[in-house]
């Protein structure tokens, strides 16, 4: 497979993933299960970009705002566009992260972790705060990986046609 074809396939899979994730987060109350059995939630919020068309005819619609209902982006999905960027809120218990996911490159951008106090107690390891921050980043990426793994199971499994029917019904609501 040449590089251009690989990038096209990667973009299509990334867009399908983010589109499915938006659907799945709204129809399952955002609840997902990690490989180790941990239950966490993922919701699409504040910013979604949808894209459709090719080359000169490519159109992009971006919806954003603190409490945006993302109606315009959803209408873009109805007209055949696919999600190419989405801001996700990942939550586990009282801990939450925010991250922007780019479908084209499968990158996580602007990851916001829970706040970590940078005040050191006497005798405390100076690396402890940095290690805690790294741990929190790894937790978030692990949760996103779990959701992507679930998507791949569905996408390349026998239930995909049924899942796409449910997705279409969700769009019509």
Short mmCIF file of C-alpha atoms in Angstrom, two decimals:
data_model
loop_
_atom_site.label_atom_id
_atom_site.label_comp_id
_atom_site.label_asym_id
_atom_site.label_seq_id
_atom_site.Cartn_x
_atom_site.Cartn_y
_atom_site.Cartn_z
CA UNK A 1 0.00 0.00 0.00
CA UNK A 2 1.46 3.36 -0.97
CA UNK A 3 1.72 6.22 1.51
CA UNK A 4 -1.12 8.26 -0.01
CA UNK A 5 -3.52 5.31 0.12
CA UNK A 6 -2.46 4.52 3.71
CA UNK A 7 -3.18 8.13 4.73
CA UNK A 8 -6.60 7.99 3.07
CA UNK A 9 -7.48 4.72 4.83
CA UNK A 10 -6.18 6.11 8.13
CA UNK A 11 -8.28 9.28 7.75
CA UNK A 12 -11.40 7.29 6.90
CA UNK A 13 -10.93 4.98 9.89
CA UNK A 14 -10.22 7.94 12.19
CA UNK A 15 -13.35 9.74 10.99
CA UNK A 16 -15.45 6.61 11.42
CA UNK A 17 -14.05 6.19 14.93
CA UNK A 18 -14.86 9.75 16.03
CA UNK A 19 -18.30 9.62 14.41
CA UNK A 20 -19.03 6.29 16.10
CA UNK A 21 -17.63 7.57 19.42
CA UNK A 22 -20.02 10.54 19.38
CA UNK A 23 -22.92 8.17 18.67
CA UNK A 24 -21.80 5.61 21.27
CA UNK A 25 -21.22 8.23 23.96
CA UNK A 26 -24.74 9.58 23.54
CA UNK A 27 -26.51 6.24 23.29
CA UNK A 28 -24.68 4.47 26.13
CA UNK A 29 -24.60 7.44 28.54
CA UNK A 30 -20.91 7.69 27.70
CA UNK A 31 -20.05 4.54 29.65
CA UNK A 32 -17.25 2.29 28.45
CA UNK A 33 -15.21 -0.50 30.03
CA UNK A 34 -11.41 -0.61 29.97
CA UNK A 35 -9.52 -3.84 29.32
CA UNK A 36 -9.00 -4.28 33.07
CA UNK A 37 -12.74 -3.96 33.76
CA UNK A 38 -12.68 -0.32 34.92
CA UNK A 39 -15.83 1.57 33.95
CA UNK A 40 -15.29 5.15 32.77
CA UNK A 41 -17.15 7.67 30.65
CA UNK A 42 -16.29 9.52 27.46
CA UNK A 43 -18.42 12.33 26.06
CA UNK A 44 -17.99 14.58 23.07
CA UNK A 45 -18.23 18.20 24.14
CA UNK A 46 -17.48 21.83 23.36
CA UNK A 47 -15.84 21.33 19.98
CA UNK A 48 -16.54 19.13 16.97
CA UNK A 49 -15.34 19.58 13.42
CA UNK A 50 -17.02 17.69 10.56
CA UNK A 51 -15.69 17.41 7.04
CA UNK A 52 -16.96 16.14 3.72
CA UNK A 53 -16.08 16.24 0.06
CA UNK A 54 -12.75 15.90 -1.70
CA UNK A 55 -10.04 18.27 -2.92
CA UNK A 56 -11.42 21.69 -3.94
CA UNK A 57 -14.93 20.64 -2.91
CA UNK A 58 -13.94 19.77 0.68
CA UNK A 59 -16.17 21.46 3.26
CA UNK A 60 -15.57 21.75 6.98
CA UNK A 61 -17.96 22.89 9.70
CA UNK A 62 -16.66 23.61 13.20
CA UNK A 63 -18.98 23.93 16.19
CA UNK A 64 -17.63 25.09 19.51
CA UNK A 65 -18.65 26.78 22.70
CA UNK A 66 -18.76 26.10 26.42
CA UNK A 67 -22.16 24.42 26.31
CA UNK A 68 -22.54 23.99 22.57
CA UNK A 69 -25.25 21.60 21.53
CA UNK A 70 -23.25 20.83 18.41
CA UNK A 71 -26.40 20.92 16.24
CA UNK A 72 -24.59 22.22 13.19
CA UNK A 73 -22.01 19.44 13.36
CA UNK A 74 -24.76 16.88 13.74
CA UNK A 75 -26.51 18.30 10.68
CA UNK A 76 -23.21 17.91 8.86
CA UNK A 77 -23.28 14.21 9.72
CA UNK A 78 -26.79 13.96 8.28
CA UNK A 79 -25.49 15.39 4.99
CA UNK A 80 -22.67 12.83 4.82
CA UNK A 81 -19.83 14.64 6.54
CA UNK A 82 -17.69 12.78 9.06
CA UNK A 83 -16.17 13.95 12.33
CA UNK A 84 -12.53 14.88 11.76
CA UNK A 85 -11.80 16.46 15.18
CA UNK A 86 -13.58 16.18 18.50
CA UNK A 87 -12.95 17.39 22.03
CA UNK A 88 -13.53 14.57 24.48
CA UNK A 89 -14.20 14.61 28.19
CA UNK A 90 -12.98 11.43 29.86
CA UNK A 91 -14.14 10.77 33.43
CA UNK A 92 -13.43 8.13 36.02
CA UNK A 93 -15.02 8.62 39.43
CA UNK A 94 -14.33 12.26 40.34
CA UNK A 95 -11.36 12.63 37.99
CA UNK A 96 -11.71 14.16 34.52
CA UNK A 97 -9.56 14.89 31.49
CA UNK A 98 -10.16 16.86 28.29
CA UNK A 99 -8.44 16.11 25.01
CA UNK A 100 -8.87 17.00 21.34
CA UNK A 101 -8.62 13.99 19.00
CA UNK A 102 -7.62 14.46 15.36
CA UNK A 103 -8.97 11.76 13.02
CA UNK A 104 -6.36 12.28 10.31
CA UNK A 105 -3.31 11.67 12.47
CA UNK A 106 -4.85 9.79 15.41
CA UNK A 107 -3.22 12.32 17.71
CA UNK A 108 -4.36 13.53 21.10
CA UNK A 109 -3.89 17.29 21.36
CA UNK A 110 -4.07 19.68 24.30
CA UNK A 111 -4.54 17.00 26.95
CA UNK A 112 -5.77 18.59 30.17
CA UNK A 113 -5.26 16.38 33.18
CA UNK A 114 -6.68 16.87 36.66
CA UNK A 115 -4.76 19.46 38.66
CA UNK A 116 -1.78 18.19 40.58
CA UNK A 117 -0.56 20.20 43.55
CA UNK A 118 3.02 21.27 42.95
CA UNK A 119 3.67 22.03 46.63
CA UNK A 120 6.24 19.69 48.10
CA UNK A 121 5.91 18.41 51.63
CA UNK A 122 9.07 18.06 53.69
CA UNK A 123 10.93 14.87 52.77
CA UNK A 124 8.79 14.26 49.70
CA UNK A 125 10.39 13.06 46.47
CA UNK A 126 10.73 16.06 44.13
CA UNK A 127 9.84 13.83 41.16
CA UNK A 128 6.54 12.72 42.72
CA UNK A 129 4.45 15.49 41.13
CA UNK A 130 5.86 14.93 37.66
CA UNK A 131 5.34 11.18 37.99
CA UNK A 132 1.75 11.76 39.10
CA UNK A 133 1.15 13.97 36.05
CA UNK A 134 2.63 11.30 33.75
CA UNK A 135 0.45 8.67 35.43
CA UNK A 136 -2.65 10.80 34.79
CA UNK A 137 -1.69 11.23 31.11
CA UNK A 138 -1.20 7.48 30.77
CA UNK A 139 -4.60 6.79 32.37
CA UNK A 140 -6.35 9.04 29.86
CA UNK A 141 -4.56 7.59 26.85
CA UNK A 142 -5.33 4.11 28.17
CA UNK A 143 -9.04 4.93 28.33
CA UNK A 144 -9.00 6.35 24.79
CA UNK A 145 -7.13 3.23 23.62
CA UNK A 146 -9.81 1.04 25.23
CA UNK A 147 -12.58 2.89 23.40
CA UNK A 148 -10.67 2.62 20.11
CA UNK A 149 -10.14 -1.12 20.66
CA UNK A 150 -13.89 -1.51 21.25
CA UNK A 151 -14.60 0.42 18.06
CA UNK A 152 -12.26 -1.85 16.07
CA UNK A 153 -13.99 -4.97 17.46
CA UNK A 154 -17.34 -3.63 16.30
CA UNK A 155 -16.10 -2.10 13.03
CA UNK A 156 -14.46 -5.28 11.79
CA UNK A 157 -16.96 -7.65 13.38
CA UNK A 158 -20.21 -9.16 12.17
CA UNK A 159 -22.32 -6.55 14.02
CA UNK A 160 -21.09 -3.52 12.02
CA UNK A 161 -24.12 -3.35 9.65
CA UNK A 162 -26.47 -3.37 12.65
CA UNK A 163 -24.37 -0.72 14.40
CA UNK A 164 -24.50 1.56 11.34
CA UNK A 165 -28.31 1.19 11.33
CA UNK A 166 -28.41 2.34 14.97
CA UNK A 167 -26.09 5.23 14.09
CA UNK A 168 -28.43 6.33 11.28
CA UNK A 169 -31.40 6.19 13.65
CA UNK A 170 -29.48 8.30 16.16
CA UNK A 171 -28.84 10.91 13.46
CA UNK A 172 -32.55 11.13 12.65
CA UNK A 173 -33.46 12.02 16.25
#
